[in-house]
PDB file of C-alpha atoms and ligand atoms in Angstrom:
ATOM      1  CA  MET E   1      -7.741  30.866   5.873  1.00 93.00           C
ATOM      2  CA  PHE E   2     -10.923  32.183   5.297  1.00 95.00           C
ATOM      3  CA  ASN E   3     -13.433  34.301   7.012  1.00 97.00           C
ATOM      4  CA  LEU E   4     -15.976  34.988   7.119  1.00 98.00           C
ATOM      5  CA  ILE E   5     -19.228  37.305   8.558  1.00 98.00           C
ATOM      6  CA  LEU E   6     -23.240  36.126   8.634  1.00 98.00           C
ATOM      7  CA  PHE E   7     -24.426  39.421   9.337  1.00 98.00           C
ATOM      8  CA  GLY E   8     -28.363  40.568   9.783  1.00 97.00           C
ATOM      9  CA  PRO E   9     -31.480  41.117  11.515  1.00 96.00           C
ATOM     10  CA  PRO E  10     -31.525  39.823  14.850  1.00 94.00           C
ATOM     11  CA  GLY E  11     -34.542  36.130  13.852  1.00 92.00           C
ATOM     12  CA  SER E  12     -32.593  36.932  10.280  1.00 95.00           C
ATOM     13  CA  GLY E  13     -31.447  33.096  10.330  1.00 94.00           C
ATOM     14  CA  LYS E  14     -27.764  33.928  11.313  1.00 95.00           C
ATOM     15  CA  GLY E  15     -27.728  30.507  14.098  1.00 93.00           C
ATOM     16  CA  THR E  16     -29.304  28.474  11.555  1.00 95.00           C
ATOM     17  CA  GLN E  17     -27.568  28.617   8.448  1.00 97.00           C
ATOM     18  CA  SER E  18     -24.485  29.217  10.752  1.00 97.00           C
ATOM     19  CA  GLU E  19     -24.429  25.557  12.518  1.00 97.00           C
ATOM     20  CA  LYS E  20     -25.309  24.190   8.087  1.00 98.00           C
ATOM     21  CA  LEU E  21     -21.561  26.532   7.212  1.00 97.00           C
ATOM     22  CA  ILE E  22     -19.975  24.943  10.692  1.00 97.00           C
ATOM     23  CA  SER E  23     -20.784  20.658   9.251  1.00 96.00           C
ATOM     24  CA  LYS E  24     -20.061  21.719   5.348  1.00 97.00           C
ATOM     25  CA  TYR E  25     -16.906  23.856   5.100  1.00 96.00           C
ATOM     26  CA  GLY E  26     -15.384  23.037   8.418  1.00 95.00           C
ATOM     27  CA  PHE E  27     -15.432  26.596   9.383  1.00 96.00           C
ATOM     28  CA  LYS E  28     -14.798  27.504  13.317  1.00 97.00           C
ATOM     29  CA  HIS E  29     -17.786  28.989  15.022  1.00 97.00           C
ATOM     30  CA  LEU E  30     -17.822  32.114  17.048  1.00 97.00           C
ATOM     31  CA  SER E  31     -20.888  34.174  17.784  1.00 97.00           C
ATOM     32  CA  THR E  32     -20.726  36.402  20.389  1.00 97.00           C
ATOM     33  CA  GLY E  33     -24.272  35.064  21.978  1.00 95.00           C
ATOM     34  CA  ASP E  34     -23.222  32.709  22.003  1.00 95.00           C
ATOM     35  CA  LEU E  35     -20.171  32.747  24.304  1.00 97.00           C
ATOM     36  CA  LEU E  36     -21.723  35.090  26.350  1.00 97.00           C
ATOM     37  CA  ARG E  37     -24.892  32.915  27.371  1.00 96.00           C
ATOM     38  CA  SER E  38     -22.386  30.547  28.535  1.00 96.00           C
ATOM     39  CA  GLU E  39     -21.032  33.077  30.607  1.00 96.00           C
ATOM     40  CA  ILE E  40     -24.373  33.862  31.727  1.00 96.00           C
ATOM     41  CA  ALA E  41     -24.452  29.401  32.469  1.00 96.00           C
ATOM     42  CA  ASN E  42     -21.353  29.254  33.831  1.00 97.00           C
ATOM     43  CA  GLN E  43     -22.111  32.800  36.511  1.00 97.00           C
ATOM     44  CA  THR E  44     -18.267  34.507  35.446  1.00 96.00           C
ATOM     45  CA  LYS E  45     -18.123  38.265  36.818  1.00 96.00           C
ATOM     46  CA  LEU E  46     -18.815  39.019  33.043  1.00 95.00           C
ATOM     47  CA  GLY E  47     -21.935  36.412  32.264  1.00 96.00           C
ATOM     48  CA  LEU E  48     -23.721  38.899  34.576  1.00 96.00           C
ATOM     49  CA  GLU E  49     -22.281  42.249  33.971  1.00 95.00           C
ATOM     50  CA  ALA E  50     -23.366  40.695  30.492  1.00 97.00           C
ATOM     51  CA  LYS E  51     -27.040  39.713  31.434  1.00 96.00           C
ATOM     52  CA  SER E  52     -29.178  43.526  31.812  1.00 95.00           C
ATOM     53  CA  PHE E  53     -27.722  44.506  28.814  1.00 97.00           C
ATOM     54  CA  MET E  54     -28.714  41.265  26.598  1.00 96.00           C
ATOM     55  CA  ASP E  55     -32.218  41.021  28.900  1.00 94.00           C
ATOM     56  CA  ALA E  56     -33.265  44.728  27.766  1.00 94.00           C
ATOM     57  CA  GLY E  57     -32.427  43.832  24.410  1.00 93.00           C
ATOM     58  CA  GLN E  58     -29.444  46.626  24.368  1.00 96.00           C
ATOM     59  CA  LEU E  59     -25.362  45.462  23.909  1.00 98.00           C
ATOM     60  CA  VAL E  60     -22.654  44.105  25.977  1.00 98.00           C
ATOM     61  CA  PRO E  61     -20.598  46.735  25.851  1.00 98.00           C
ATOM     62  CA  ASP E  62     -18.080  47.420  22.790  1.00 98.00           C
ATOM     63  CA  ALA E  63     -14.559  46.465  25.745  1.00 97.00           C
ATOM     64  CA  VAL E  64     -16.515  43.883  27.205  1.00 97.00           C
ATOM     65  CA  VAL E  65     -17.284  41.591  23.855  1.00 98.00           C
ATOM     66  CA  ILE E  66     -14.349  42.629  21.696  1.00 97.00           C
ATOM     67  CA  GLY E  67     -11.990  40.740  24.824  1.00 96.00           C
ATOM     68  CA  MET E  68     -14.040  37.809  25.139  1.00 97.00           C
ATOM     69  CA  VAL E  69     -13.432  37.721  21.101  1.00 98.00           C
ATOM     70  CA  ASP E  70      -9.796  38.386  21.105  1.00 97.00           C
ATOM     71  CA  ALA E  71      -9.539  35.811  23.341  1.00 96.00           C
ATOM     72  CA  ALA E  72     -10.819  33.010  20.960  1.00 97.00           C
ATOM     73  CA  ILE E  73      -9.646  33.755  18.505  1.00 97.00           C
ATOM     74  CA  ASN E  74      -6.066  33.534  20.126  1.00 96.00           C
ATOM     75  CA  SER E  75      -6.874  30.205  21.637  1.00 96.00           C
ATOM     76  CA  ASN E  76      -7.667  28.893  18.380  1.00 96.00           C
ATOM     77  CA  LYS E  77      -5.056  29.456  15.966  1.00 91.00           C
ATOM     78  CA  GLY E  78      -4.938  26.699  13.114  1.00 90.00           C
ATOM     79  CA  VAL E  79      -8.357  26.760  11.663  1.00 94.00           C
ATOM     80  CA  TYR E  80      -9.206  27.006   9.126  1.00 91.00           C
ATOM     81  CA  GLY E  81     -11.710  30.244   9.513  1.00 96.00           C
ATOM     82  CA  PHE E  82     -13.416  31.659  11.731  1.00 98.00           C
ATOM     83  CA  LEU E  83     -17.610  32.198  11.105  1.00 98.00           C
ATOM     84  CA  PHE E  84     -18.332  35.126  13.277  1.00 98.00           C
ATOM     85  CA  ASP E  85     -21.976  35.743  13.678  1.00 97.00           C
ATOM     86  CA  GLY E  86     -23.551  38.248  15.906  1.00 96.00           C
ATOM     87  CA  PHE E  87     -20.877  39.758  16.129  1.00 98.00           C
ATOM     88  CA  PRO E  88     -19.225  43.411  15.425  1.00 98.00           C
ATOM     89  CA  ARG E  89     -22.734  44.565  16.357  1.00 98.00           C
ATOM     90  CA  THR E  90     -20.768  48.009  15.972  1.00 98.00           C
ATOM     91  CA  LYS E  91     -19.233  50.134  13.965  1.00 98.00           C
ATOM     92  CA  ALA E  92     -15.900  50.078  16.437  1.00 98.00           C
ATOM     93  CA  GLN E  93     -16.413  46.209  17.284  1.00 98.00           C
ATOM     94  CA  ALA E  94     -15.607  46.311  13.255  1.00 98.00           C
ATOM     95  CA  VAL E  95     -12.298  47.491  13.224  1.00 98.00           C
ATOM     96  CA  ALA E  96     -10.831  46.693  16.661  1.00 98.00           C
ATOM     97  CA  LEU E  97     -11.708  42.463  14.635  1.00 98.00           C
ATOM     98  CA  ASP E  98      -9.713  44.638  11.335  1.00 98.00           C
ATOM     99  CA  HIS E  99      -6.927  44.908  13.628  1.00 98.00           C
ATOM    100  CA  LEU E 100      -7.094  41.633  16.104  1.00 97.00           C
ATOM    101  CA  LEU E 101      -6.548  39.856  12.506  1.00 97.00           C
ATOM    102  CA  ALA E 102      -4.845  42.214  10.958  1.00 97.00           C
ATOM    103  CA  SER E 103      -2.483  41.659  14.547  1.00 96.00           C
ATOM    104  CA  HIS E 104      -2.258  37.440  13.136  1.00 94.00           C
ATOM    105  CA  GLU E 105      -1.714  38.398   9.187  1.00 95.00           C
ATOM    106  CA  GLU E 106      -5.600  37.435   9.088  1.00 96.00           C
ATOM    107  CA  LYS E 107      -8.554  39.549   7.526  1.00 97.00           C
ATOM    108  CA  ILE E 108     -12.080  40.019   7.004  1.00 97.00           C
ATOM    109  CA  ASP E 109     -12.559  37.409   3.931  1.00 96.00           C
ATOM    110  CA  LEU E 110     -16.308  38.060   3.030  1.00 97.00           C
ATOM    111  CA  VAL E 111     -19.330  39.564   4.562  1.00 98.00           C
ATOM    112  CA  LEU E 112     -22.907  37.388   3.542  1.00 98.00           C
ATOM    113  CA  ALA E 113     -25.863  39.156   5.120  1.00 98.00           C
ATOM    114  CA  LEU E 114     -29.275  37.675   5.053  1.00 98.00           C
ATOM    115  CA  ASP E 115     -31.486  40.500   4.606  1.00 97.00           C
ATOM    116  CA  VAL E 116     -35.191  39.689   6.353  1.00 97.00           C
ATOM    117  CA  PRO E 117     -38.957  42.228   6.521  1.00 96.00           C
ATOM    118  CA  GLU E 118     -39.455  43.400  10.018  1.00 93.00           C
ATOM    119  CA  ASP E 119     -43.189  42.147  10.136  1.00 93.00           C
ATOM    120  CA  GLU E 120     -41.527  38.491   9.598  1.00 94.00           C
ATOM    121  CA  LEU E 121     -38.661  38.786  12.377  1.00 94.00           C
ATOM    122  CA  LEU E 122     -41.031  39.648  15.038  1.00 91.00           C
ATOM    123  CA  GLN E 123     -43.000  36.403  14.139  1.00 91.00           C
ATOM    124  CA  ARG E 124     -39.448  34.960  14.248  1.00 91.00           C
ATOM    125  CA  MET E 125     -38.182  35.774  18.137  1.00 89.00           C
ATOM    126  CA  ILE E 126     -41.988  35.648  18.513  1.00 88.00           C
ATOM    127  CA  GLY E 127     -41.364  31.711  17.778  1.00 90.00           C
ATOM    128  CA  ARG E 128     -37.950  31.005  18.937  1.00 88.00           C
ATOM    129  CA  ALA E 129     -39.419  31.999  22.342  1.00 87.00           C
ATOM    130  CA  LYS E 130     -41.943  29.209  22.890  1.00 88.00           C
ATOM    131  CA  THR E 131     -38.722  26.482  22.216  1.00 88.00           C
ATOM    132  CA  SER E 132     -35.197  28.752  22.812  1.00 85.00           C
ATOM    133  CA  GLY E 133     -36.065  29.797  26.581  1.00 81.00           C
ATOM    134  CA  ARG E 134     -34.103  32.868  25.822  1.00 80.00           C
ATOM    135  CA  SER E 135     -35.426  35.602  27.729  1.00 77.00           C
ATOM    136  CA  ASP E 136     -34.956  38.072  25.280  1.00 82.00           C
ATOM    137  CA  ASP E 137     -37.017  36.159  22.748  1.00 84.00           C
ATOM    138  CA  ALA E 138     -39.895  36.831  24.431  1.00 84.00           C
ATOM    139  CA  ASN E 139     -40.805  39.890  25.739  1.00 88.00           C
ATOM    140  CA  PRO E 140     -42.256  42.286  23.033  1.00 88.00           C
ATOM    141  CA  GLU E 141     -40.652  45.775  24.081  1.00 92.00           C
ATOM    142  CA  VAL E 142     -37.303  43.695  24.035  1.00 92.00           C
ATOM    143  CA  GLN E 143     -37.547  42.604  20.779  1.00 91.00           C
ATOM    144  CA  LYS E 144     -37.982  45.808  19.029  1.00 91.00           C
ATOM    145  CA  ASN E 145     -35.028  47.210  21.297  1.00 94.00           C
ATOM    146  CA  ARG E 146     -33.398  44.854  19.668  1.00 94.00           C
ATOM    147  CA  ILE E 147     -34.257  45.688  16.279  1.00 95.00           C
ATOM    148  CA  ALA E 148     -33.583  49.502  16.658  1.00 96.00           C
ATOM    149  CA  VAL E 149     -30.574  48.504  18.615  1.00 97.00           C
ATOM    150  CA  TYR E 150     -30.027  46.219  14.943  1.00 97.00           C
ATOM    151  CA  LYS E 151     -30.519  49.770  12.676  1.00 97.00           C
ATOM    152  CA  ASN E 152     -28.836  52.312  14.243  1.00 98.00           C
ATOM    153  CA  GLU E 153     -25.837  50.571  15.329  1.00 98.00           C
ATOM    154  CA  THR E 154     -25.186  47.059  14.112  1.00 98.00           C
ATOM    155  CA  LEU E 155     -26.047  48.433   9.753  1.00 97.00           C
ATOM    156  CA  ALA E 156     -22.943  50.525  10.136  1.00 98.00           C
ATOM    157  CA  VAL E 157     -20.548  47.600  10.158  1.00 98.00           C
ATOM    158  CA  ALA E 158     -21.647  46.491   6.418  1.00 97.00           C
ATOM    159  CA  ASP E 159     -21.638  50.610   6.032  1.00 97.00           C
ATOM    160  CA  HIS E 160     -17.400  49.235   7.271  1.00 97.00           C
ATOM    161  CA  TYR E 161     -17.403  46.279   4.659  1.00 98.00           C
ATOM    162  CA  SER E 162     -18.600  47.609   1.548  1.00 96.00           C
ATOM    163  CA  GLN E 163     -15.703  50.091   1.207  1.00 93.00           C
ATOM    164  CA  PHE E 164     -14.285  47.224   1.171  1.00 89.00           C
ATOM    165  CA  ASP E 165     -16.242  45.556  -1.540  1.00 92.00           C
ATOM    166  CA  ARG E 166     -16.315  42.661   1.209  1.00 95.00           C
ATOM    167  CA  VAL E 167     -20.468  42.776   1.087  1.00 98.00           C
ATOM    168  CA  VAL E 168     -23.232  39.513  -0.197  1.00 98.00           C
ATOM    169  CA  THR E 169     -26.668  40.802   0.179  1.00 98.00           C
ATOM    170  CA  LEU E 170     -28.979  37.617   0.068  1.00 98.00           C
ATOM    171  CA  ASN E 171     -32.901  37.404   0.308  1.00 97.00           C
ATOM    172  CA  GLY E 172     -33.733  35.694   3.522  1.00 97.00           C
ATOM    173  CA  LEU E 173     -36.317  34.900   2.834  1.00 97.00           C
ATOM    174  CA  GLY E 174     -37.555  31.279   2.062  1.00 95.00           C
ATOM    175  CA  SER E 175     -36.818  27.593   2.497  1.00 97.00           C
ATOM    176  CA  ILE E 176     -33.505  26.787   5.401  1.00 97.00           C
ATOM    177  CA  ASP E 177     -31.841  24.478   2.217  1.00 98.00           C
ATOM    178  CA  ASP E 178     -32.109  27.647  -0.271  1.00 98.00           C
ATOM    179  CA  ILE E 179     -30.963  30.072   2.330  1.00 98.00           C
ATOM    180  CA  PHE E 180     -28.666  27.762   2.973  1.00 98.00           C
ATOM    181  CA  SER E 181     -27.742  26.734  -1.420  1.00 98.00           C
ATOM    182  CA  SER E 182     -27.556  31.409  -2.152  1.00 98.00           C
ATOM    183  CA  LEU E 183     -25.191  31.323   1.055  1.00 98.00           C
ATOM    184  CA  SER E 184     -22.797  28.270  -0.485  1.00 98.00           C
ATOM    185  CA  LYS E 185     -22.848  29.721  -2.920  1.00 98.00           C
ATOM    186  CA  GLU E 186     -20.856  33.276  -2.097  1.00 97.00           C
ATOM    187  CA  ILE E 187     -18.368  30.985  -0.720  1.00 97.00           C
ATOM    188  CA  ASP E 188     -17.665  28.278  -3.655  1.00 96.00           C
ATOM    189  CA  ALA E 189     -17.357  31.582  -6.076  1.00 95.00           C
ATOM    190  CA  ARG E 190     -14.655  32.484  -3.669  1.00 91.00           C
ATOM    191  CA  GLY E 191     -12.539  29.127  -3.578  1.00 81.00           C
ATOM    192  CA  PHE E 192     -12.788  28.108  -0.439  1.00 74.00           C
TER     193      PHE E 192
HETATM  194  P1  ADP O   1     -29.665  37.362  17.739  1.00 50.30           P
HETATM  195  O1  ADP O   1     -28.955  36.222  16.697  1.00 50.30           O
HETATM  196  O2  ADP O   1     -31.269  37.531  18.243  1.00 50.30           O
HETATM  197  O3  ADP O   1     -29.375  38.967  17.376  1.00 50.30           O
HETATM  198  P2  ADP O   1     -27.315  36.770  19.694  1.00 50.30           P
HETATM  199  O4  ADP O   1     -27.329  35.330  20.527  1.00 50.30           O
HETATM  200  O5  ADP O   1     -26.257  37.264  18.603  1.00 50.30           O
HETATM  201  O6  ADP O   1     -28.911  37.353  19.543  1.00 50.30           O
HETATM  202  O7  ADP O   1     -26.684  37.972  20.787  1.00 50.30           O
HETATM  203  C1  ADP O   1     -27.729  38.003  21.832  1.00 50.30           C
HETATM  204  C2  ADP O   1     -28.121  39.518  22.885  1.00 50.30           C
HETATM  205  O8  ADP O   1     -26.183  39.483  22.903  1.00 50.30           O
HETATM  206  C3  ADP O   1     -28.106  40.875  21.555  1.00 50.30           C
HETATM  207  O9  ADP O   1     -29.363  41.190  21.990  1.00 50.30           O
HETATM  208  C4  ADP O   1     -26.845  41.444  22.833  1.00 50.30           C
HETATM  209  O10 ADP O   1     -27.736  41.963  23.905  1.00 50.30           O
HETATM  210  C5  ADP O   1     -26.042  40.459  23.163  1.00 50.30           C
HETATM  211  N1  ADP O   1     -24.264  40.771  22.581  1.00 50.30           N
HETATM  212  C6  ADP O   1     -24.345  39.600  21.853  1.00 50.30           C
HETATM  213  N2  ADP O   1     -23.669  39.710  21.168  1.00 50.30           N
HETATM  214  C7  ADP O   1     -23.073  41.427  20.612  1.00 50.30           C
HETATM  215  C8  ADP O   1     -21.916  42.266  20.529  1.00 50.30           C
HETATM  216  N3  ADP O   1     -20.585  41.725  18.817  1.00 50.30           N
HETATM  217  N4  ADP O   1     -21.971  43.521  20.960  1.00 50.30           N
HETATM  218  C9  ADP O   1     -22.621  43.259  21.494  1.00 50.30           C
HETATM  219  N5  ADP O   1     -23.897  42.689  22.460  1.00 50.30           N
HETATM  220  C10 ADP O   1     -23.773  41.458  21.991  1.00 50.30           C
END
């Protein structure tokens, strides 16, 4: 297997690039944001619990998200590789993910981090709010919260994987196709 984390702040283009990477390489996409939004759409207990955190731009509790990822990994045995998008978002989630994968004799092979300046992130979230219908995109206070949470809690995930030399940071500014080709180059270089 080849397991990839697409890493970056909210609005850095993870969702857009994930779609392209999935169609090129056949990864199984595992986006915790998408999984949570589908729980909300189905009005499950988990969805109802998660919604207030998401609407405030805060993180859903680790145990909830880790449980969801555990279930998704177990129900996708035999896939070529996972593309984790929006997960892990805390050091505790990274450690939990390493354990989950180790229990299947797997690991994270590569972390591709998209680097985008903060003013550009805010512009993109404002743009996305017009079409996404996402309540957490529309409110400037919530946008700022999500960026602060990223700095305070999520950056530690990159530090965690840097110790194992598995992080490559790429420029997240430019055309969608140019960014996609720089991501693809890193994956190809590892023989996937
Ligand atoms: P974006 O790509 O803009 O960062 P996501 O769709 O990944 O947005 O996530 C939307 C919201 O869902 C987050 O602000 C957070 O509340 C919740 N969420 C998603 N993934 C996680 C996670 N791994 N841990 C905790 N909360 C999460």
